[in-house]
Amino acid sequence: DEATSGILDRLLTYGPETAGGMMTTRFLALERSTRVSEAISRIRGEPEAETAFYLYVVDAAGHLEGVVSLRQLVLARPDQELHAIMNSKVLRARADQPRAEVADLITRYKLLALPVVDAGSVLAGIVTVDDALDAMADETTREMYRMAGLNTEDSVTSTARDSVRRRLGWMLINLGTAVLASWVVWFFEGTIAKVVALATFMPIVAGMGGNGATQALTVVIRGIAIGELEFSSAGRVIWKEILVGVSVGVVTGVVMAVIAFLWKGNPVMGLVICLAMIINLFVAGFAGAAIPIVLKWFQIDPAMGSGVIVTTFTDCFGFLSFLGIGTLLIRYLV
Amino acid sequence: DEATSGILDRLLTYGPETAGGMMTTRFLALERSTRVSEAISRIRGEPEAETAFYLYVVDAAGHLEGVVSLRQLVLARPDQELHAIMNSKVLRARADQPRAEVADLITRYKLLALPVVDAGSVLAGIVTVDDALDAMADETTREMYRMAGLNTEDSVTSTARDSVRRRLGWMLINLGTAVLASWVVWFFEGTIAKVVALATFMPIVAGMGGNGATQALTVVIRGIAIGELEFSSAGRVIWKEILVGVSVGVVTGVVMAVIAFLWKGNPVMGLVICLAMIINLFVAGFAGAAIPIVLKWFQIDPAMGSGVIVTTFTDCFGFLSFLGIGTLLIRYLV
C-alpha cells in the first residue's frame, strides 16, 4: 500500500541506520501565521499524527522555523499566531545523521521528539522518543556483538545455517590468531621438552591475561559509548588500566606462586609464573584500554572484534613471557 | 533543601533500583470531578510538573483512577468533568518493582510516562521516558560488566585503587578455574613429554572453544535481555547452538588439520586436533547457551560471571579432548 511504499522510498534514500530511515512522516507542521484556535482544530482533524505533543512551525516553503508544545498551545490565547508563542531555537537532526547520534540527542536533552530536516533545511519528518529507545537497544546489541566478533544480524531466532555462515568469518580470523600464539609456543618446544611442567602452567598465564584484558576492554568500551571517555583523557585511562593490571598481577601472581611451589616443590617455578603473570596483566591493561581507543581514533567502531584482538596480545605475550623466563632460568627448573 | 531530603526519604524507602527510587513526585493529579477548564488553569499554575502531557485522575483518597492526555484535554469541552474523558485502563508500576521492568513497560507500550502506586494503590509518583532511557543505559552497562566479571561501580573514572579492589574477586575466581584447567593438563604430562608438539597446539583448541562459547553466550544473553528467548524455546536454542558449534568446529577443524599436517608432517596430528576442535566447539555451543538459561532459571542474573564460567568449561574440555585423543593415538604421533 501507499504507507509501505513511502517507508521503502525513505529507506532507499537514507538507509535504515540514519535519522531519515527511522523518522516518521506522520507529524503536524503548520505555517507561522496560523492562529492558536485554528491549530487546535487541525489537531482534532489529524488523530493519526505520531506525536501531537509538539507542533512544528514552518514557512511557506516548508523550512523548519520553530516548535510549539501542546502545553504552550493550551496556555495561549486562541487568537495568537504561532510565531508569537513558538520556540525558534529548535534542535534538529539532519536526515543523513547516524541513528546513534539521534538517540544520543534525544536522551541528552530529554526530548519527546526531534525534527529531521533534509539538506535544504526543509522539515522532512520526526523521530520520537520510542524510536530512540528502540535504536538504543539495537546499538547495545551491536556493541556486545562486535566485542564478541558476531554479525549484527545474528540472534537466537536465526537458523543454525545462517548463524554458521555469519560466525565463520571471525572464527577463521580467531584461528589465525591462535596459530600465531601457538607459533610462539613452538619456538620454545625445546624448553618444554626439558621441563614439561611448563606446559601445565601455560594456560594459567594466558587465561588470566585474557580475563584481565576483557575487564579493561569492557570498562573502556562502555566509557566511550556513554561519553565518559574523551580523547583528551585517553592517556590517563591507559595508564590507570596498566596500574590496575600490574596490581592485580602482583596479588594473583603471588597466590599462584605459592600454589605452584606447593604443587611442584620448586620455588623458582613459582617465581617464573608470578613474573609472567605480572608482565601479561601489564599487557592486558595496556591492550584492553589502548585498542578500543585506537580503533575509535581511526573512526572504526571501538568494539569491532576487540575481544579477539586483545586476547591475541595476551596469548602471545603470555606464552612469550612465561616460556621466555622459563628458558632463562631453565637450570633451576630441571 | 526540601527537594533533596524528599529524594533521600524516597530512596531510603524504595531503593535506587526500583520504580519508587527512580520516580519523580512532581506530577499533576486531579480529582475525577474536576472540570476541563479548571484542569487547564491548574496546568498554568504548575509550570514545574515533570510531565504536563498526562494528567492523572485520582479519587479523594489519592487512588489512581485514570489518565487524561493533554491532547484529550485540548479537544474536550471546557465544562466536561475529567472522569467523562479519562482513560480508566491505566498501566501502572508498583513502587517496589525493579527498574528494568519499569523501563521495559515504557519501551514496550511506547509511553511518555508511567504512574507509580504504593502498596495501597495510592498514586505516589511518575516515571518519565527519559528516566527509562537512563535506566536502560545503566542496565546495559550492568549486563556487559557481569559477563566480564566486573563490579557495576567500576568505570573509566574510578581510581586505580578502587578498580583493583573491585576486580580482584573475579580474578581470584578465574585463577581458581585456571588452576582446574591446568590440573587437566598435568594429568597428561606423560603424553606431552613424549610428544612436545601437543603443547604447541593445545592453546588453539582452548582458544577456539572460548571464542565460540563467547559468541553463543552473547547471542543467548541478548536474547534473554530483549525478551526473544523464553524458557519454552530453551531446548531448541541450546540444540541450535550445539549444531552451530559442531558445524563451525568441522570447518575450522579441517582447516587446522591441514595446517598441522603441513607444519608437523604428520596427518594423525591433524586428525587429533580436528576431532578435539569439533568436540570442544560442541561443548562451547552447549555451555554458551545452557549456562545463562540455567542461571536465569534459578533467578540469578544470566550474565553474572558467565564469561568466566563458560571458558572454564571450554578450557577443561578442550585440554581433556585434545590430550586424551593424543594419548589414545600416541603410537602414531611419536
XYZ file of C-alpha atoms in Angstrom:
668
model
C 0.000 0.000 0.000
C 0.877 3.672 -0.047
C 2.275 3.885 3.512
C 4.617 0.938 2.933
C 5.917 2.280 -0.360
C 6.551 5.633 1.351
C 8.647 3.899 4.008
C 10.549 1.995 1.320
C 11.275 5.200 -0.628
C 12.593 6.843 2.525
C 14.781 3.879 3.439
C 16.166 3.692 -0.082
C 17.045 7.395 0.114
C 18.525 7.488 3.620
C 19.401 3.951 4.816
C 17.928 2.273 7.905
C 20.615 3.496 10.322
C 20.128 7.220 9.758
C 17.682 9.795 11.101
C 15.900 9.664 7.714
C 15.484 5.906 7.973
C 13.997 5.977 11.474
C 11.779 9.062 11.194
C 8.031 9.101 10.704
C 6.358 11.489 8.267
C 3.098 11.453 10.247
C 3.695 14.762 12.057
C 1.922 18.078 12.306
C 3.529 21.155 10.688
C 1.706 24.463 10.423
C 2.615 27.834 8.970
C 3.858 30.625 11.227
C 0.776 32.805 10.760
C -1.659 30.061 11.878
C -3.826 31.127 14.836
C -3.941 29.005 18.039
C -7.667 28.254 17.586
C -7.004 27.066 14.022
C -4.079 24.936 15.245
C -6.319 23.217 17.810
C -8.896 22.332 15.180
C -6.093 20.985 12.948
C -5.039 18.658 15.794
C -8.644 17.491 16.050
C -8.545 16.639 12.346
C -5.365 14.547 12.492
C -5.771 11.833 15.100
C -3.091 9.838 13.255
C -0.180 12.254 13.843
C 2.554 10.327 15.697
C 3.139 12.974 18.319
C 0.623 15.693 18.902
C 2.685 16.912 21.850
C 4.752 19.174 19.633
C 3.598 21.204 16.639
C 6.284 22.252 14.181
C 6.141 25.699 12.617
C 7.342 26.105 9.017
C 7.484 28.850 6.404
C 5.667 28.642 3.076
C 8.494 26.558 1.572
C 8.462 24.068 4.459
C 11.645 25.278 6.206
C 11.588 24.491 9.932
C 11.207 27.750 11.899
C 10.115 26.752 15.381
C 8.262 24.415 17.697
C 5.182 24.859 19.902
C 4.378 22.361 22.627
C 0.801 21.311 23.161
C 1.207 22.757 26.655
C 2.047 26.200 25.227
C -0.937 25.880 22.896
C -3.280 25.171 25.794
C -1.976 28.161 27.712
C -2.074 30.634 24.781
C -4.940 32.958 23.734
C -6.970 31.468 20.838
C -6.297 34.454 18.532
C -2.486 34.456 18.922
C -0.408 33.455 15.904
C 2.026 30.554 16.276
C 5.166 32.625 15.603
C 4.335 34.686 18.716
C 4.427 31.681 21.045
C 6.828 29.355 19.264
C 10.306 28.472 20.433
C 12.550 29.293 17.479
C 15.713 27.651 18.872
C 14.753 24.147 17.858
C 17.182 21.237 17.982
C 17.134 19.230 14.758
C 18.818 16.273 13.105
C 19.965 16.046 9.504
C 18.272 13.201 7.599
C 21.653 11.542 6.961
C 22.809 11.746 10.595
C 23.620 8.345 12.185
C 20.942 6.711 14.304
C 23.199 6.567 17.386
C 23.693 10.356 17.346
C 19.932 10.918 17.074
C 19.271 8.639 20.061
C 22.024 10.453 21.953
C 20.478 13.918 21.294
C 17.037 12.726 22.412
C 18.489 11.174 25.571
C 20.780 14.084 26.452
C 18.151 16.797 26.013
C 15.270 14.664 27.349
C 13.181 15.244 24.205
C 9.923 13.521 23.306
C 10.576 14.066 19.610
C 13.291 15.508 17.373
C 12.531 17.091 13.966
C 14.540 15.866 10.972
C 15.420 18.218 8.104
C 16.736 17.469 4.623
C 19.779 19.077 3.013
C 17.742 22.224 2.234
C 16.544 22.658 5.878
C 13.037 21.560 4.878
C 11.234 19.626 7.635
C 11.135 16.002 6.425
C 9.904 14.053 9.468
C 10.248 13.486 13.184
C 11.950 10.875 15.333
C 10.015 10.108 18.513
C 11.487 9.050 21.848
C 10.215 5.476 21.487
C 12.137 5.159 18.207
C 15.192 6.366 20.143
C 14.610 3.650 22.761
C 14.455 1.008 20.005
C 17.602 2.430 18.419
C 19.422 2.335 21.770
C 18.520 -1.331 22.322
C 19.807 -2.068 18.802
C 23.061 -0.153 19.375
C 23.628 -2.080 22.619
C 23.217 -5.407 20.855
C 25.637 -4.184 18.190
C 28.273 -3.171 20.770
C 28.164 -6.513 22.598
C 28.065 -8.444 19.309
C 31.063 -6.610 17.897
C 33.145 -7.297 21.024
C 32.427 -10.994 20.563
C 33.028 -10.900 16.784
C 29.396 -11.527 15.880
C 27.440 -10.380 12.828
C 24.733 -7.953 13.989
C 22.030 -9.930 12.158
C 22.624 -12.987 14.363
C 20.075 -13.836 17.078
C 18.527 -16.714 18.983
C 15.846 -16.834 16.285
C 18.287 -17.205 13.331
C 18.500 -20.613 11.703
C 21.609 -22.677 12.500
C 22.679 -22.391 8.849
C 22.542 -18.566 8.948
C 24.397 -18.418 12.280
C 27.173 -20.692 10.984
C 27.571 -18.564 7.853
C 27.675 -15.365 9.970
C 30.112 -16.630 12.617
C 32.619 -18.448 10.413
C 34.472 -15.262 9.380
C 35.544 -14.184 12.850
C 36.183 -17.802 13.889
C 38.602 -18.193 10.969
C 40.302 -14.910 11.963
C 40.461 -16.246 15.527
C 42.032 -19.446 14.196
C 44.703 -17.314 12.515
C 45.489 -15.502 15.765
C 45.504 -18.810 17.667
C 48.047 -20.211 15.194
C 50.154 -17.106 15.855
C 50.064 -17.832 19.605
C 50.908 -21.496 19.048
C 53.820 -20.400 16.861
C 55.199 -18.616 19.958
C 54.884 -21.861 21.936
C 56.525 -23.853 19.120
C 59.550 -21.567 19.406
C 60.028 -22.915 22.976
C 59.394 -26.624 22.293
C 62.991 -27.366 23.338
C 62.381 -25.789 26.758
C 59.073 -27.624 27.237
C 60.737 -30.938 26.311
C 63.124 -30.417 29.262
C 60.545 -29.015 31.741
C 57.123 -30.488 30.924
C 55.627 -28.756 33.983
C 55.800 -25.506 31.987
C 53.083 -26.900 29.677
C 50.866 -27.432 32.705
C 51.068 -23.808 33.870
C 50.999 -22.210 30.385
C 47.167 -21.899 30.219
C 47.066 -20.027 33.557
C 49.223 -17.147 32.343
C 47.251 -16.820 29.089
C 43.846 -17.239 30.753
C 44.443 -14.640 33.462
C 45.728 -12.178 30.870
C 42.695 -12.762 28.671
C 40.309 -12.178 31.548
C 42.092 -9.057 32.766
C 42.114 -7.659 29.236
C 38.374 -8.351 28.836
C 37.681 -6.412 32.048
C 39.747 -3.408 30.923
C 38.207 -3.604 27.444
C 34.632 -3.684 28.733
C 35.148 -0.685 31.035
C 36.789 1.357 28.265
C 34.224 0.446 25.577
C 31.349 1.383 27.914
C 33.191 4.592 28.824
C 33.392 5.507 25.132
C 29.739 4.522 24.495
C 28.285 6.587 27.325
C 30.579 9.538 26.646
C 32.669 9.339 29.855
C 35.893 8.890 27.901
C 37.207 11.613 25.577
C 40.492 11.514 23.637
C 41.868 14.163 25.996
C 41.773 11.699 28.910
C 42.918 8.674 26.864
C 46.475 8.714 28.201
C 45.315 8.833 31.805
C 42.861 5.937 31.252
C 45.502 3.731 29.569
C 47.949 4.487 32.407
C 45.286 3.649 35.007
C 44.471 0.308 33.352
C 48.178 -0.563 33.284
C 48.401 0.219 37.027
C 45.314 -1.907 37.728
C 46.689 -4.762 35.599
C 50.078 -4.762 37.338
C 48.477 -4.571 40.817
C 46.076 -7.444 40.095
C 49.036 -9.291 38.542
C 51.129 -8.918 41.722
C 48.335 -10.181 44.023
C 47.183 -13.123 41.879
C 50.780 -13.853 40.827
C 51.922 -14.279 44.446
C 48.915 -16.534 45.195
C 49.776 -18.622 42.111
C 53.478 -18.739 43.039
C 52.541 -20.332 46.375
C 50.239 -22.846 44.622
C 52.954 -23.710 42.069
C 55.581 -24.121 44.788
C 53.318 -26.431 46.826
C 52.384 -28.410 43.682
C 55.831 -28.816 42.110
C 58.093 -28.296 45.157
C 60.250 -25.795 43.246
C 60.250 -22.105 44.330
C 61.762 -20.970 41.005
C 58.704 -22.351 39.145
C 56.611 -20.112 41.417
C 58.828 -17.134 40.601
C 58.619 -17.755 36.831
C 54.817 -17.927 36.785
C 54.482 -14.899 39.109
C 56.700 -12.711 36.902
C 54.948 -13.879 33.724
C 51.509 -13.104 35.206
C 52.592 -9.581 36.181
C 54.012 -8.935 32.688
C 50.928 -10.361 30.979
C 48.499 -8.356 33.115
C 50.552 -5.263 32.235
C 49.995 -6.185 28.554
C 46.311 -6.888 29.299
C 45.729 -3.457 30.864
C 47.572 -1.695 28.069
C 45.945 -3.609 25.179
C 42.450 -3.648 26.772
C 42.479 0.145 27.121
C 44.521 1.209 24.104
C 42.968 -0.967 21.377
C 39.397 0.424 21.538
C 40.815 3.971 21.848
C 42.994 3.450 18.753
C 40.058 1.924 16.820
C 37.929 4.945 17.777
C 40.754 7.302 16.717
C 40.672 5.746 13.247
C 36.863 6.126 13.305
C 36.344 2.366 13.435
C 33.726 1.023 15.878
C 35.829 0.581 19.068
C 34.087 -2.702 19.874
C 34.758 -4.253 16.440
C 36.323 -7.658 17.069
C 38.153 -6.145 20.032
C 37.740 -9.320 22.112
C 39.641 -11.354 19.501
C 42.330 -8.673 19.075
C 43.172 -8.206 22.772
C 43.272 -11.916 23.564
C 45.718 -12.346 20.681
C 48.017 -9.926 22.522
C 47.582 -11.601 25.906
C 48.001 -15.129 24.452
C 51.183 -14.254 22.550
C 52.781 -12.138 25.289
C 51.644 -14.604 27.963
C 53.418 -17.530 26.286
C 56.405 -15.374 25.337
C 56.961 -14.058 28.886
C 56.290 -17.365 30.671
C 58.296 -19.631 28.370
C 60.944 -16.933 27.840
C 61.599 -16.503 31.564
C 61.415 -20.286 31.948
C 64.134 -20.653 29.285
C 66.360 -18.062 31.009
C 66.010 -19.820 34.370
C 65.932 -23.365 32.966
C 68.931 -24.510 35.059
C 66.819 -24.032 38.224
C 63.787 -25.819 36.788
C 65.121 -29.166 35.525
C 16.997 21.624 50.926
C 13.476 20.230 50.952
C 13.562 18.662 47.483
C 16.796 16.806 48.274
C 15.533 15.450 51.580
C 12.362 14.264 49.795
C 14.502 12.327 47.295
C 16.544 10.843 50.141
C 13.413 9.726 52.016
C 12.092 8.069 48.870
C 15.373 6.296 48.124
C 15.617 5.076 51.723
C 12.098 3.662 51.448
C 12.340 2.060 47.997
C 15.995 1.631 46.960
C 17.607 3.205 43.871
C 16.874 0.301 41.540
C 13.082 0.283 41.935
C 10.238 2.289 40.411
C 9.985 4.188 43.731
C 13.657 5.130 43.585
C 13.512 6.463 40.008
C 10.122 8.218 40.111
C 9.521 11.953 40.439
C 6.822 13.338 42.727
C 6.440 16.482 40.626
C 3.338 15.358 38.705
C -0.190 16.636 38.272
C -3.061 14.658 39.848
C -6.609 15.985 39.911
C -9.859 14.634 41.272
C -12.344 12.909 38.961
C -14.982 15.666 39.238
C -12.583 18.447 38.130
C -13.819 20.323 35.042
C -11.641 20.645 31.915
C -11.440 24.462 32.252
C -10.321 24.103 35.868
C -7.734 21.473 34.853
C -6.261 23.847 32.258
C -5.856 26.626 34.810
C -4.214 24.129 37.191
C -1.662 23.314 34.472
C -0.995 27.057 34.111
C -0.293 27.201 37.852
C 2.247 24.334 37.898
C 4.998 25.025 35.381
C 7.249 22.720 37.433
C 5.302 19.488 36.866
C 7.669 16.996 35.214
C 5.248 15.941 32.541
C 2.250 18.019 31.711
C 1.449 15.717 28.804
C -0.583 13.426 31.034
C -2.878 14.375 33.915
C -3.605 11.649 36.420
C -7.110 11.344 37.862
C -7.469 10.215 41.488
C -10.270 9.770 43.992
C -10.468 11.714 47.253
C -8.064 9.265 48.952
C -5.486 9.565 46.159
C -6.151 6.172 44.497
C -5.232 6.203 40.808
C -8.429 6.065 38.713
C -7.443 7.174 35.240
C -5.333 9.257 32.925
C -6.150 12.168 30.584
C -3.690 13.241 27.894
C -3.164 16.907 27.239
C -4.384 16.197 23.729
C -7.713 14.892 25.079
C -7.934 17.987 27.288
C -7.448 20.302 24.315
C -10.155 18.529 22.348
C -12.730 18.358 25.206
C -15.466 20.860 26.051
C -14.412 23.176 28.914
C -17.370 22.156 31.148
C -16.791 18.366 30.903
C -15.597 16.568 34.041
C -12.364 14.590 33.861
C -13.988 11.202 34.574
C -16.023 11.623 31.384
C -12.968 11.896 29.163
C -10.357 9.919 31.124
C -8.956 6.556 30.133
C -9.546 4.344 33.153
C -7.426 1.406 31.952
C -4.136 2.893 33.041
C -0.916 0.897 33.123
C 0.962 1.364 36.402
C 4.077 0.170 38.218
C 4.327 -0.817 41.883
C 6.816 1.322 43.800
C 8.909 -1.762 44.637
C 9.004 -3.045 41.048
C 12.550 -3.430 39.612
C 13.867 -0.614 37.444
C 14.435 -2.914 34.467
C 10.758 -3.943 34.411
C 9.650 -0.294 34.509
C 11.940 0.584 31.570
C 10.584 -2.462 29.738
C 6.922 -1.404 30.222
C 7.652 2.132 28.990
C 9.519 0.807 25.949
C 7.009 -1.903 25.084
C 3.906 0.323 25.310
C 5.670 3.432 23.931
C 4.682 5.531 26.967
C 5.893 9.031 27.777
C 5.315 8.432 31.495
C 4.203 5.596 33.779
C 2.410 6.243 37.087
C 3.768 4.522 40.200
C 1.453 3.401 43.002
C 2.235 2.323 46.564
C 1.025 -0.883 48.225
C -2.390 0.728 48.801
C -2.871 1.728 45.115
C -2.309 5.387 46.010
C -0.548 7.366 43.277
C 2.968 8.028 44.600
C 4.843 9.424 41.601
C 5.587 9.041 37.909
C 8.498 7.658 35.918
C 9.112 9.575 32.692
C 10.500 8.166 29.461
C 13.858 9.953 29.905
C 14.310 8.185 33.257
C 13.609 4.931 31.415
C 16.309 5.808 28.866
C 18.817 6.408 31.692
C 17.789 3.147 33.374
C 18.244 1.250 30.093
C 21.782 2.610 29.638
C 22.559 1.543 33.224
C 21.131 -1.955 32.714
C 23.208 -2.348 29.554
C 26.402 -1.463 31.399
C 25.438 -3.963 34.099
C 24.842 -6.768 31.585
C 28.198 -6.266 29.837
C 30.004 -5.837 33.158
C 28.543 -9.025 34.610
C 29.584 -11.054 31.581
C 33.159 -9.861 32.117
C 33.046 -10.379 35.910
C 33.155 -6.664 36.722
C 31.676 -4.812 39.679
C 28.942 -2.473 38.373
C 30.508 0.504 40.184
C 33.669 0.265 38.084
C 34.239 2.829 35.334
C 36.936 4.730 33.452
C 36.622 7.443 36.093
C 37.237 5.131 39.116
C 40.594 5.396 40.831
C 43.073 2.595 40.162
C 42.838 1.566 43.834
C 39.027 1.188 43.638
C 39.220 -0.729 40.345
C 41.802 -3.151 41.769
C 39.660 -3.774 44.848
C 36.567 -4.343 42.670
C 38.207 -6.636 40.106
C 40.303 -8.837 42.402
C 37.368 -11.049 43.428
C 36.527 -12.354 39.951
C 40.213 -12.522 39.026
C 40.864 -14.819 42.015
C 37.839 -16.945 40.968
C 39.296 -17.006 37.449
C 42.630 -18.105 38.897
C 40.835 -20.988 40.595
C 39.222 -22.103 37.327
C 42.562 -21.716 35.501
C 44.220 -23.991 38.073
C 41.444 -26.517 37.388
C 42.256 -26.398 33.648
C 45.985 -26.754 34.309
C 45.236 -29.749 36.534
C 43.704 -31.412 33.434
C 46.933 -30.706 31.526
C 49.068 -32.021 34.426
C 47.203 -35.317 34.161
C 48.689 -35.693 30.641
C 52.274 -34.560 31.371
C 53.492 -38.047 30.455
C 51.952 -37.746 26.983
C 53.342 -34.221 26.453
C 56.823 -35.411 27.491
C 56.668 -37.931 24.610
C 55.026 -35.584 22.026
C 56.009 -31.979 22.786
C 54.166 -30.792 19.652
C 50.922 -31.367 21.580
C 51.890 -28.422 23.854
C 52.204 -26.224 20.771
C 48.660 -26.938 19.543
C 46.988 -27.003 22.971
C 46.163 -23.235 23.044
C 44.396 -23.450 19.664
C 41.787 -25.948 20.864
C 41.135 -23.973 24.063
C 41.125 -20.563 22.335
C 38.696 -21.577 19.582
C 36.378 -23.126 22.166
C 36.489 -19.984 24.291
C 35.674 -17.762 21.337
C 32.848 -19.985 20.105
C 31.374 -20.096 23.610
C 31.555 -16.298 23.926
C 29.630 -15.937 20.654
C 26.887 -18.364 21.773
C 26.779 -16.732 25.211
C 26.423 -13.203 23.828
C 23.586 -14.160 21.477
C 21.702 -16.010 24.238
C 22.193 -13.278 26.888
C 20.951 -10.616 24.448
C 18.045 -12.899 23.520
C 17.052 -13.128 27.183
C 17.529 -9.357 27.744
C 15.345 -8.260 24.820
C 12.718 -10.905 25.512
C 13.275 -13.016 22.371
C 14.104 -16.123 24.417
C 11.513 -17.749 26.707
C 12.011 -20.941 28.725
C 9.610 -22.721 26.342
C 12.125 -22.354 23.491
C 15.236 -23.027 25.644
C 15.695 -26.610 24.413
C 15.502 -25.540 20.780
C 18.026 -22.712 21.323
C 20.525 -24.991 23.107
C 20.187 -27.571 20.330
C 20.731 -24.888 17.683
C 23.889 -23.593 19.390
C 25.246 -27.163 19.570
C 24.577 -27.563 15.832
C 26.300 -24.241 15.072
C 29.263 -25.171 17.290
C 29.750 -28.573 15.661
C 29.429 -27.096 12.144
C 31.949 -24.307 12.849
C 34.134 -26.970 14.522
C 34.114 -29.152 11.401
C 35.055 -26.288 9.045
C 37.767 -24.711 11.224
C 38.944 -28.149 12.383
C 39.587 -29.296 8.814
C 41.451 -26.049 8.019
C 43.566 -26.534 11.163
C 44.179 -30.217 10.339
C 45.713 -29.163 7.026
C 47.865 -26.504 8.754
C 49.018 -29.014 11.409
C 49.837 -31.626 8.741
C 51.874 -29.127 6.692
C 53.623 -27.859 9.850
C 54.444 -31.170 11.513
C 54.287 -33.541 8.535
C 52.068 -35.986 10.450
C 48.441 -36.496 9.304
C 47.449 -38.073 12.632
C 48.355 -34.822 14.445
C 45.899 -33.083 12.083
C 43.236 -35.681 12.880
C 43.728 -35.298 16.655
C 43.398 -31.511 16.611
C 40.416 -31.614 14.217
C 38.494 -34.075 16.423
C 39.342 -32.093 19.583
C 38.157 -28.830 17.996
C 34.826 -30.397 16.966
C 34.286 -31.806 20.480
C 35.274 -28.527 22.136
C 33.002 -26.418 19.909
C 30.193 -28.857 20.773
C 30.938 -28.091 24.450
C 31.169 -24.357 23.634
C 27.726 -24.276 21.988
C 26.162 -26.282 24.788
C 27.761 -24.336 27.676
C 27.373 -20.915 25.997
C 23.624 -21.454 25.560
C 22.781 -23.572 28.621
C 24.649 -21.663 31.344
C 22.793 -18.313 31.056
C 19.487 -20.200 30.704
C 20.208 -22.230 33.874
C 21.282 -19.067 35.761
C 18.027 -17.386 34.671
C 16.044 -20.476 35.755
C 17.491 -20.097 39.265
C 16.595 -16.385 39.087
C 20.256 -15.353 39.018
C 21.294 -12.641 36.527
C 22.084 -14.745 33.401
C 25.129 -12.596 32.638
C 26.677 -12.981 36.117
C 30.258 -14.111 35.618
C 29.096 -16.173 32.655
C 32.243 -15.396 30.656
C 34.439 -16.956 33.340
C 32.137 -19.962 33.779
C 31.867 -20.943 30.102
C 35.584 -20.547 29.387
C 36.282 -22.862 32.342
C 34.223 -25.495 30.508
C 35.909 -24.915 27.147
C 39.420 -24.838 28.687
C 38.927 -28.064 30.662
C 37.118 -29.986 27.907
C 39.488 -28.593 25.278
C 42.570 -29.934 27.047
C 40.805 -33.165 28.015
C 39.669 -33.967 24.472
C 42.891 -32.906 22.729
C 45.345 -34.544 25.135
C 43.000 -37.516 25.685
C 42.739 -38.305 21.957
C 46.501 -37.642 21.665
C 47.151 -40.211 24.394
C 44.913 -42.792 22.682
C 46.694 -42.297 19.337
C 50.163 -41.721 20.796
C 51.751 -44.561 18.850
C 51.069 -42.624 15.597
C 52.411 -39.345 16.974
C 55.871 -40.180 18.340
